[in-house]
Amino acid sequence: MSTLSLPKALSPLVMHIEPLLAAAADYQLGEQVTLMPSSLDWVEVSTPSSIKRVGFEQACSTAPIDYEIQDQWGSIDGKLSSLKAQVLKRPDLVICGVLVKGGYLDIWHHDGEVRGCFSAECGNQTQQRAMLLAALALNYPLEDALVLARAYAQSTQMGIWPTERDAFPEIVCANFSKLSDIGWQFECQPVEAFAPVDSEKLTLYPVVDSIQWVEQLLELGVKTTQLRIKDPNAQGLEQDIAHAIALGEQSNAQVFINDYWQLAIEHGAFGVHLGQEDLAIADLNAIQQANLRLGISTHGYYEILRAMAFNPSYIALGHIYPTTTKQMPSLPQGVHRLKLYQQLIGNAFPTVAIGGIDLSRVPVVWDTGVSSVAVVRAITQSSEPAIAVEQLNQCLSEREVMYDN
């Protein structure tokens, strides 16, 4: 159970928050949220994992708030760089609707950097605030709540959950086309679109941690796999990567190398898979110019929109269910959120669902419309890997036949 406590001054938001929460309940997007009046000056958002206090327009400058939302519904005083400097110093400060050339910016602090999103139109302030609070109450992280809020601010229909890509803002990143117009600089350069994958080979996507598994899977006829060796100091790392790449070429299979993009380039890999944190440090232009395919991990709305800006070969959506294979930066997304993420991406990019997926969960994941299902323990912890691969392929092929009919 979650609660959203609103002060009297923000009571006009209720007309939007109530139908948004009803829509979220219909989509099964999270815990039930109870809307409550409050005598406090700030909004209190209580979820099973945290309590967040949100203040608007500096009304709570002395209150113990977690997010101070400043609305700039007009021209800014001073340069964008000064606003970014303020946000960098204050992780609690969020500045929305900053008027810049061609549109509006929302900017916020994230792990020691300033992030932003851009919209050509500012939209309705009441709607923007309502969706921001509703999304926070549903346990979306701040950056997801902000892009949802800006998307809903454009809506002409009350209480309709944003799903269309055109409603969502653009993410300010190296590939954002208006960087020079708004005066935002990045050290890295924009990158051209990455080479495509063979979607017919992408359906089943095992992710494994050893060259032995890569070899065994290719012998079983698997056509897409990923070598994910977590330890950069692992003995024989480069040899294993080179071997995996060679095996993929021999089997005419799509073998992706996780993280080690320099070695992937050096040994002519089919593709490389990167996490969100890698996008700022990896040489994406070198990867693209070497004709390697690129897969990008995402964990929600903001990261999906950011990944789309880089035109990757596929977008991984996760983690769908709880998983023990790696430490995750987010909560499990679940199939209901996954379905909306897939709807947002549509046919623009192939998609890979990943995280805690076993044979019993494949049908409901496949029903969301994703292009591929990634598995780990469903194969590596099976007593009969060959049978596990056969069953997974059969399950996916049955779904394909059903859709074809």
CSV table of C-alpha atoms in Angstrom, one decimal:
chain,number,residue,atom,x,y,z
A,1,MET,CA,0.0,0.0,0.0
A,2,SER,CA,1.2,3.5,-0.9
A,3,THR,CA,-0.1,6.9,0.2
A,4,LEU,CA,0.0,10.3,-1.5
A,5,SER,CA,-0.7,13.1,1.0
A,6,LEU,CA,-1.6,16.5,-0.6
A,7,PRO,CA,-1.7,19.9,1.1
A,8,LYS,CA,-4.9,22.0,0.5
A,9,ALA,CA,-3.0,24.4,-1.9
A,10,LEU,CA,-2.5,21.5,-4.3
A,11,SER,CA,-6.1,20.1,-4.2
A,12,PRO,CA,-6.7,21.1,-7.9
A,13,LEU,CA,-4.3,18.3,-8.8
A,14,VAL,CA,-6.8,15.7,-7.5
A,15,MET,CA,-9.0,15.9,-10.7
A,16,HIS,CA,-6.0,14.5,-12.6
A,17,ILE,CA,-4.3,12.3,-10.0
A,18,GLU,CA,-7.4,10.2,-9.3
A,19,PRO,CA,-8.0,9.1,-12.9
A,20,LEU,CA,-4.3,8.6,-13.4
A,21,LEU,CA,-4.2,6.3,-10.4
A,22,ALA,CA,-7.2,4.5,-11.7
A,23,ALA,CA,-5.5,4.0,-15.1
A,24,ALA,CA,-2.4,2.7,-13.3
A,25,ALA,CA,-4.5,0.2,-11.4
A,26,ASP,CA,-6.1,-1.0,-14.6
A,27,TYR,CA,-2.6,-1.5,-16.1
A,28,GLN,CA,-1.5,-3.1,-12.8
A,29,LEU,CA,1.6,-0.8,-12.6
A,30,GLY,CA,2.2,-1.0,-8.9
A,31,GLU,CA,0.9,-0.9,-5.4
A,32,GLN,CA,-2.6,0.6,-4.7
A,33,VAL,CA,-2.2,4.3,-3.8
A,34,THR,CA,-4.4,6.0,-1.3
A,35,LEU,CA,-4.9,9.8,-1.8
A,36,MET,CA,-5.1,11.7,1.4
A,37,PRO,CA,-5.4,15.4,2.4
A,38,SER,CA,-2.6,16.9,4.5
A,39,SER,CA,-2.1,19.9,6.8
A,40,LEU,CA,1.6,20.1,5.9
A,41,ASP,CA,3.0,22.5,3.3
A,42,TRP,CA,4.6,19.8,1.3
A,43,VAL,CA,3.5,16.6,-0.5
A,44,GLU,CA,4.4,13.3,1.2
A,45,VAL,CA,4.7,10.3,-1.0
A,46,SER,CA,4.9,7.0,1.0
A,47,THR,CA,5.7,3.7,-0.8
A,48,PRO,CA,6.7,0.3,0.6
A,49,SER,CA,10.4,1.2,-0.1
A,50,SER,CA,10.6,4.9,0.9
A,51,ILE,CA,9.0,8.1,2.0
A,52,LYS,CA,9.6,11.2,-0.2
A,53,ARG,CA,8.7,14.8,0.6
A,54,VAL,CA,8.1,17.0,-2.4
A,55,GLY,CA,7.8,20.8,-2.3
A,56,PHE,CA,6.8,23.2,-5.0
A,57,GLU,CA,8.0,26.7,-5.9
A,58,GLN,CA,10.3,27.1,-2.9
A,59,ALA,CA,7.3,27.0,-0.5
A,60,CYS,CA,9.2,24.5,1.6
A,61,SER,CA,12.7,25.9,1.6
A,62,THR,CA,13.0,25.2,5.3
A,63,ALA,CA,11.2,21.9,5.3
A,64,PRO,CA,13.0,18.5,5.3
A,65,ILE,CA,12.0,17.8,1.7
A,66,ASP,CA,13.6,15.4,-0.8
A,67,TYR,CA,12.7,17.2,-4.0
A,68,GLU,CA,12.1,20.9,-4.4
A,69,ILE,CA,10.3,21.5,-7.7
A,70,GLN,CA,10.9,24.9,-9.2
A,71,ASP,CA,8.7,25.8,-12.2
A,72,GLN,CA,10.2,28.2,-14.7
A,73,TRP,CA,7.1,29.0,-16.8
A,74,GLY,CA,8.9,31.8,-18.7
A,75,SER,CA,12.3,33.1,-19.5
A,76,ILE,CA,15.2,32.3,-17.2
A,77,ASP,CA,17.3,34.7,-15.3
A,78,GLY,CA,20.9,34.1,-16.3
A,79,LYS,CA,22.4,31.3,-18.3
A,80,LEU,CA,21.4,27.6,-18.4
A,81,SER,CA,24.9,26.9,-17.1
A,82,SER,CA,24.1,28.7,-13.9
A,83,LEU,CA,20.9,26.7,-13.4
A,84,LYS,CA,22.8,23.4,-14.0
A,85,ALA,CA,25.4,24.5,-11.5
A,86,GLN,CA,22.7,25.0,-8.9
A,87,VAL,CA,21.2,21.6,-9.6
A,88,LEU,CA,24.7,19.9,-9.5
A,89,LYS,CA,25.2,21.4,-6.0
A,90,ARG,CA,21.7,20.5,-4.8
A,91,PRO,CA,20.5,16.9,-5.4
A,92,ASP,CA,17.1,17.8,-4.1
A,93,LEU,CA,16.5,20.6,-6.7
A,94,VAL,CA,14.4,19.9,-9.8
A,95,ILE,CA,13.8,22.8,-12.3
A,96,CYS,CA,10.9,22.3,-14.7
A,97,GLY,CA,9.8,24.2,-17.8
A,98,VAL,CA,13.0,26.2,-18.4
A,99,LEU,CA,12.4,28.3,-21.5
A,100,VAL,CA,15.2,27.7,-24.1
A,101,LYS,CA,15.5,28.1,-27.8
A,102,GLY,CA,12.8,26.0,-29.5
A,103,GLY,CA,11.2,24.7,-26.4
A,104,TYR,CA,11.4,23.8,-22.7
A,105,LEU,CA,13.8,21.9,-20.4
A,106,ASP,CA,13.4,19.9,-17.2
A,107,ILE,CA,16.7,19.4,-15.4
A,108,TRP,CA,17.6,17.4,-12.3
A,109,HIS,CA,20.5,15.8,-10.4
A,110,HIS,CA,21.4,12.2,-10.9
A,111,ASP,CA,24.5,10.5,-9.3
A,112,GLY,CA,26.8,13.5,-9.6
A,113,GLU,CA,25.6,14.8,-13.0
A,114,VAL,CA,22.8,17.0,-14.3
A,115,ARG,CA,20.3,15.3,-16.6
A,116,GLY,CA,17.6,16.9,-18.7
A,117,CYS,CA,14.7,16.4,-21.1
A,118,PHE,CA,13.4,18.7,-23.8
A,119,SER,CA,9.9,19.3,-25.1
A,120,ALA,CA,8.8,21.7,-27.9
A,121,GLU,CA,5.7,22.6,-25.8
A,122,CYS,CA,5.4,23.0,-22.1
A,123,GLY,CA,1.9,21.8,-21.8
A,124,ASN,CA,-0.4,22.1,-18.8
A,125,GLN,CA,1.3,22.8,-15.4
A,126,THR,CA,-1.5,21.1,-13.3
A,127,GLN,CA,-1.3,18.0,-15.4
A,128,GLN,CA,2.5,17.9,-15.3
A,129,ARG,CA,2.5,18.2,-11.5
A,130,ALA,CA,-0.3,15.6,-11.1
A,131,MET,CA,1.5,13.0,-13.2
A,132,LEU,CA,4.8,13.6,-11.4
A,133,LEU,CA,3.3,12.9,-8.0
A,134,ALA,CA,1.2,10.0,-9.3
A,135,ALA,CA,4.3,8.4,-10.8
A,136,LEU,CA,6.4,8.9,-7.6
A,137,ALA,CA,3.5,7.3,-5.6
A,138,LEU,CA,3.7,4.3,-8.0
A,139,ASN,CA,7.4,4.0,-7.1
A,140,TYR,CA,8.8,5.2,-10.4
A,141,PRO,CA,12.2,6.8,-10.0
A,142,LEU,CA,12.3,10.6,-10.3
A,143,GLU,CA,13.6,10.7,-13.9
A,144,ASP,CA,10.8,8.3,-15.0
A,145,ALA,CA,8.3,10.4,-13.2
A,146,LEU,CA,9.6,13.6,-14.9
A,147,VAL,CA,9.4,12.3,-18.5
A,148,LEU,CA,5.9,10.8,-17.8
A,149,ALA,CA,4.8,14.1,-16.3
A,150,ARG,CA,6.0,16.0,-19.4
A,151,ALA,CA,4.3,13.5,-21.7
A,152,TYR,CA,1.0,13.9,-19.7
A,153,ALA,CA,1.3,17.7,-19.7
A,154,GLN,CA,0.7,17.5,-23.5
A,155,SER,CA,-2.4,15.4,-23.2
A,156,THR,CA,-5.9,16.7,-24.0
A,157,GLN,CA,-7.6,13.7,-22.3
A,158,MET,CA,-7.8,13.6,-18.5
A,159,GLY,CA,-6.4,10.5,-16.8
A,160,ILE,CA,-5.1,8.8,-19.9
A,161,TRP,CA,-1.7,7.1,-19.2
A,162,PRO,CA,0.9,8.4,-21.8
A,163,THR,CA,1.8,5.7,-24.3
A,164,GLU,CA,2.6,7.4,-27.6
A,165,ARG,CA,6.3,8.1,-28.3
A,166,ASP,CA,5.4,11.6,-29.8
A,167,ALA,CA,4.1,12.7,-26.5
A,168,PHE,CA,7.3,12.0,-24.6
A,169,PRO,CA,10.2,14.5,-24.3
A,170,GLU,CA,13.6,14.1,-26.0
A,171,ILE,CA,16.5,13.2,-23.7
A,172,VAL,CA,19.4,15.6,-23.5
A,173,CYS,CA,22.4,13.5,-24.5
A,174,ALA,CA,25.2,13.5,-27.0
A,175,ASN,CA,22.8,12.6,-29.8
A,176,PHE,CA,20.3,15.3,-29.0
A,177,SER,CA,20.0,17.4,-32.1
A,178,LYS,CA,19.5,20.8,-30.3
A,179,LEU,CA,22.5,20.8,-28.0
A,180,SER,CA,24.0,23.9,-29.5
A,181,ASP,CA,20.7,25.7,-29.7
A,182,ILE,CA,20.1,25.3,-25.9
A,183,GLY,CA,23.7,25.8,-24.9
A,184,TRP,CA,24.3,22.3,-23.4
A,185,GLN,CA,27.7,20.7,-24.0
A,186,PHE,CA,28.8,17.1,-23.9
A,187,GLU,CA,32.4,15.8,-24.1
A,188,CYS,CA,31.4,12.8,-26.3
A,189,GLN,CA,30.3,13.2,-29.9
A,190,PRO,CA,27.0,12.2,-31.6
A,191,VAL,CA,27.0,8.8,-33.2
A,192,GLU,CA,25.3,7.4,-36.3
A,193,ALA,CA,22.8,4.5,-36.2
A,194,PHE,CA,24.2,1.1,-35.4
A,195,ALA,CA,24.0,-1.9,-37.8
A,196,PRO,CA,20.9,-4.0,-37.4
A,197,VAL,CA,20.5,-7.5,-36.0
A,198,ASP,CA,18.9,-10.4,-37.8
A,199,SER,CA,15.6,-10.4,-35.9
A,200,GLU,CA,14.8,-14.0,-37.0
A,201,LYS,CA,17.9,-15.1,-35.0
A,202,LEU,CA,17.1,-12.9,-32.0
A,203,THR,CA,14.1,-14.8,-30.5
A,204,LEU,CA,15.9,-16.8,-27.9
A,205,TYR,CA,18.8,-15.0,-26.3
A,206,PRO,CA,20.8,-16.9,-23.6
A,207,VAL,CA,23.2,-14.8,-21.5
A,208,VAL,CA,26.1,-16.9,-20.2
A,209,ASP,CA,29.3,-16.4,-18.3
A,210,SER,CA,31.8,-18.8,-19.9
A,211,ILE,CA,33.2,-19.8,-23.3
A,212,GLN,CA,32.1,-23.4,-22.5
A,213,TRP,CA,28.5,-22.3,-22.4
A,214,VAL,CA,28.9,-20.3,-25.6
A,215,GLU,CA,30.3,-23.3,-27.4
A,216,GLN,CA,27.6,-25.7,-26.0
A,217,LEU,CA,24.7,-23.3,-26.9
A,218,LEU,CA,26.0,-22.8,-30.5
A,219,GLU,CA,26.3,-26.6,-30.9
A,220,LEU,CA,22.6,-26.8,-29.8
A,221,GLY,CA,21.7,-24.4,-32.6
A,222,VAL,CA,21.2,-21.2,-30.6
A,223,LYS,CA,21.6,-18.3,-33.0
A,224,THR,CA,22.0,-15.4,-30.5
A,225,THR,CA,23.9,-15.4,-27.2
A,226,GLN,CA,25.9,-13.1,-25.0
A,227,LEU,CA,29.1,-13.7,-23.2
A,228,ARG,CA,29.0,-11.8,-19.9
A,229,ILE,CA,32.1,-12.3,-17.8
A,230,LYS,CA,31.8,-10.0,-14.8
A,231,ASP,CA,35.4,-10.0,-13.5
A,232,PRO,CA,37.6,-7.8,-15.8
A,233,ASN,CA,40.6,-9.5,-14.2
A,234,ALA,CA,39.4,-13.0,-15.0
A,235,GLN,CA,42.2,-15.3,-16.3
A,236,GLY,CA,42.1,-15.8,-20.0
A,237,LEU,CA,39.5,-13.0,-20.5
A,238,GLU,CA,40.8,-11.8,-23.9
A,239,GLN,CA,41.3,-15.4,-25.2
A,240,ASP,CA,37.7,-16.3,-24.2
A,241,ILE,CA,36.3,-13.3,-25.9
A,242,ALA,CA,38.3,-13.9,-29.1
A,243,HIS,CA,37.2,-17.6,-29.0
A,244,ALA,CA,33.5,-16.7,-28.5
A,245,ILE,CA,33.7,-14.3,-31.5
A,246,ALA,CA,35.3,-17.0,-33.7
A,247,LEU,CA,32.7,-19.6,-32.6
A,248,GLY,CA,30.0,-17.2,-33.5
A,249,GLU,CA,31.4,-16.6,-37.0
A,250,GLN,CA,31.8,-20.4,-37.6
A,251,SER,CA,28.1,-21.0,-36.5
A,252,ASN,CA,26.8,-17.9,-38.4
A,253,ALA,CA,25.4,-16.8,-35.0
A,254,GLN,CA,25.0,-13.4,-33.3
A,255,VAL,CA,27.4,-13.5,-30.4
A,256,PHE,CA,27.4,-10.3,-28.2
A,257,ILE,CA,30.2,-9.4,-25.8
A,258,ASN,CA,29.1,-7.7,-22.6
A,259,ASP,CA,31.0,-4.6,-21.6
A,260,TYR,CA,34.4,-5.2,-23.1
A,261,TRP,CA,33.9,-3.1,-26.1
A,262,GLN,CA,37.6,-2.5,-26.8
A,263,LEU,CA,38.3,-6.2,-27.0
A,264,ALA,CA,35.1,-6.7,-29.0
A,265,ILE,CA,36.4,-4.2,-31.6
A,266,GLU,CA,39.9,-5.6,-31.6
A,267,HIS,CA,38.7,-9.1,-32.4
A,268,GLY,CA,35.9,-8.2,-34.8
A,269,ALA,CA,32.8,-9.2,-32.7
A,270,PHE,CA,29.3,-9.3,-34.1
A,271,GLY,CA,28.1,-7.0,-31.4
A,272,VAL,CA,28.6,-5.6,-27.9
A,273,HIS,CA,26.1,-5.1,-25.1
A,274,LEU,CA,26.4,-2.0,-22.8
A,275,GLY,CA,24.7,-0.8,-19.6
A,276,GLN,CA,23.5,2.7,-19.1
A,277,GLU,CA,26.6,3.7,-17.2
A,278,ASP,CA,28.8,2.6,-20.1
A,279,LEU,CA,27.2,5.1,-22.5
A,280,ALA,CA,29.1,8.0,-21.1
A,281,ILE,CA,32.5,6.3,-21.1
A,282,ALA,CA,32.5,3.9,-24.1
A,283,ASP,CA,33.6,5.1,-27.5
A,284,LEU,CA,30.3,4.6,-29.3
A,285,ASN,CA,31.7,6.1,-32.5
A,286,ALA,CA,34.5,3.5,-32.5
A,287,ILE,CA,31.9,0.7,-32.0
A,288,GLN,CA,29.7,2.0,-34.7
A,289,GLN,CA,32.5,2.6,-37.2
A,290,ALA,CA,33.8,-1.0,-36.6
A,291,ASN,CA,30.3,-2.1,-37.7
A,292,LEU,CA,29.5,-3.8,-34.4
A,293,ARG,CA,25.9,-4.1,-33.4
A,294,LEU,CA,25.0,-2.4,-30.1
A,295,GLY,CA,22.5,-3.6,-27.5
A,296,ILE,CA,21.7,-1.3,-24.5
A,297,SER,CA,20.2,-2.2,-21.1
A,298,THR,CA,17.3,-0.1,-19.8
A,299,HIS,CA,15.3,-0.1,-16.6
A,300,GLY,CA,12.5,2.4,-17.2
A,301,TYR,CA,11.1,5.2,-19.3
A,302,TYR,CA,14.0,7.7,-19.1
A,303,GLU,CA,16.6,5.0,-20.0
A,304,ILE,CA,14.5,3.7,-22.8
A,305,LEU,CA,14.2,7.2,-24.3
A,306,ARG,CA,17.9,7.8,-23.8
A,307,ALA,CA,18.7,4.5,-25.5
A,308,MET,CA,16.5,5.2,-28.4
A,309,ALA,CA,18.3,8.5,-29.0
A,310,PHE,CA,21.5,6.5,-29.8
A,311,ASN,CA,19.8,4.3,-32.5
A,312,PRO,CA,21.1,0.9,-31.1
A,313,SER,CA,20.7,-2.5,-32.7
A,314,TYR,CA,18.3,-3.6,-29.9
A,315,ILE,CA,17.0,-2.4,-26.6
A,316,ALA,CA,17.0,-4.7,-23.5
A,317,LEU,CA,14.1,-4.1,-21.1
A,318,GLY,CA,14.6,-5.3,-17.6
A,319,HIS,CA,14.8,-6.6,-15.1
A,320,ILE,CA,11.3,-8.1,-15.4
A,321,TYR,CA,11.4,-10.4,-12.4
A,322,PRO,CA,13.6,-10.6,-9.4
A,323,THR,CA,17.0,-12.0,-10.4
A,324,THR,CA,20.1,-13.1,-8.5
A,325,THR,CA,22.5,-13.2,-11.5
A,326,LYS,CA,23.7,-9.6,-10.9
A,327,GLN,CA,23.2,-6.6,-8.7
A,328,MET,CA,20.4,-4.5,-10.1
A,329,PRO,CA,20.0,-0.7,-9.9
A,330,SER,CA,16.2,-0.8,-10.0
A,331,LEU,CA,13.1,-2.7,-8.8
A,332,PRO,CA,11.7,-5.5,-11.0
A,333,GLN,CA,9.6,-4.0,-13.7
A,334,GLY,CA,7.0,-6.7,-14.1
A,335,VAL,CA,5.2,-7.7,-17.3
A,336,HIS,CA,2.6,-4.9,-17.0
A,337,ARG,CA,5.2,-2.2,-17.2
A,338,LEU,CA,7.1,-4.2,-19.8
A,339,LYS,CA,4.0,-4.1,-22.0
A,340,LEU,CA,3.8,-0.3,-21.9
A,341,TYR,CA,7.6,0.0,-22.6
A,342,GLN,CA,7.1,-2.2,-25.6
A,343,GLN,CA,4.2,-0.1,-26.7
A,344,LEU,CA,6.4,3.0,-26.4
A,345,ILE,CA,9.1,1.6,-28.5
A,346,GLY,CA,6.8,-0.1,-31.0
A,347,ASN,CA,8.6,-1.3,-34.1
A,348,ALA,CA,11.3,1.3,-34.0
A,349,PHE,CA,13.8,-1.1,-32.4
A,350,PRO,CA,14.0,-4.8,-31.6
A,351,THR,CA,13.5,-5.4,-27.9
A,352,VAL,CA,14.8,-8.0,-25.5
A,353,ALA,CA,13.1,-8.8,-22.2
A,354,ILE,CA,15.5,-9.9,-19.5
A,355,GLY,CA,15.6,-10.7,-15.8
A,356,GLY,CA,14.3,-13.7,-13.9
A,357,ILE,CA,12.6,-15.3,-16.9
A,358,ASP,CA,12.1,-19.1,-16.9
A,359,LEU,CA,10.1,-21.4,-19.1
A,360,SER,CA,6.9,-20.9,-17.1
A,361,ARG,CA,7.2,-17.1,-17.5
A,362,VAL,CA,8.0,-17.0,-21.2
A,363,PRO,CA,4.4,-17.1,-22.5
A,364,VAL,CA,3.3,-14.0,-20.5
A,365,VAL,CA,6.5,-12.1,-21.4
A,366,TRP,CA,6.2,-13.1,-25.1
A,367,ASP,CA,2.6,-11.8,-25.0
A,368,THR,CA,3.8,-8.3,-24.4
A,369,GLY,CA,5.1,-8.1,-28.0
A,370,VAL,CA,8.9,-8.1,-27.3
A,371,SER,CA,11.2,-9.3,-30.1
A,372,SER,CA,13.3,-11.6,-27.9
A,373,VAL,CA,13.5,-13.3,-24.5
A,374,ALA,CA,16.8,-13.4,-22.7
A,375,VAL,CA,17.4,-16.2,-20.2
A,376,VAL,CA,20.2,-17.2,-17.9
A,377,ARG,CA,19.4,-19.7,-15.2
A,378,ALA,CA,16.6,-21.3,-17.3
A,379,ILE,CA,19.4,-22.9,-19.2
A,380,THR,CA,22.6,-22.8,-17.1
A,381,GLN,CA,20.9,-24.3,-14.0
A,382,SER,CA,19.0,-26.9,-16.0
A,383,SER,CA,20.0,-30.5,-15.6
A,384,GLU,CA,19.4,-31.0,-19.3
A,385,PRO,CA,20.4,-27.8,-21.1
A,386,ALA,CA,19.6,-29.3,-24.5
A,387,ILE,CA,16.0,-30.1,-23.4
A,388,ALA,CA,15.7,-26.6,-21.9
A,389,VAL,CA,16.7,-24.9,-25.2
A,390,GLU,CA,14.3,-27.1,-27.1
A,391,GLN,CA,11.4,-26.3,-24.7
A,392,LEU,CA,12.2,-22.6,-24.8
A,393,ASN,CA,12.3,-22.6,-28.6
A,394,GLN,CA,9.1,-24.6,-28.8
A,395,CYS,CA,7.4,-22.1,-26.5
A,396,LEU,CA,8.5,-19.1,-28.6
A,397,SER,CA,7.7,-20.8,-31.9
A,398,GLU,CA,4.2,-21.6,-30.7
A,399,ARG,CA,3.6,-18.0,-29.9
A,400,GLU,CA,4.9,-17.0,-33.4
A,401,VAL,CA,2.5,-19.5,-35.0
A,402,MET,CA,-0.4,-18.1,-32.9
A,403,TYR,CA,0.4,-14.5,-34.0
A,404,ASP,CA,0.8,-15.6,-37.6
A,405,ASN,CA,-2.7,-17.1,-37.5
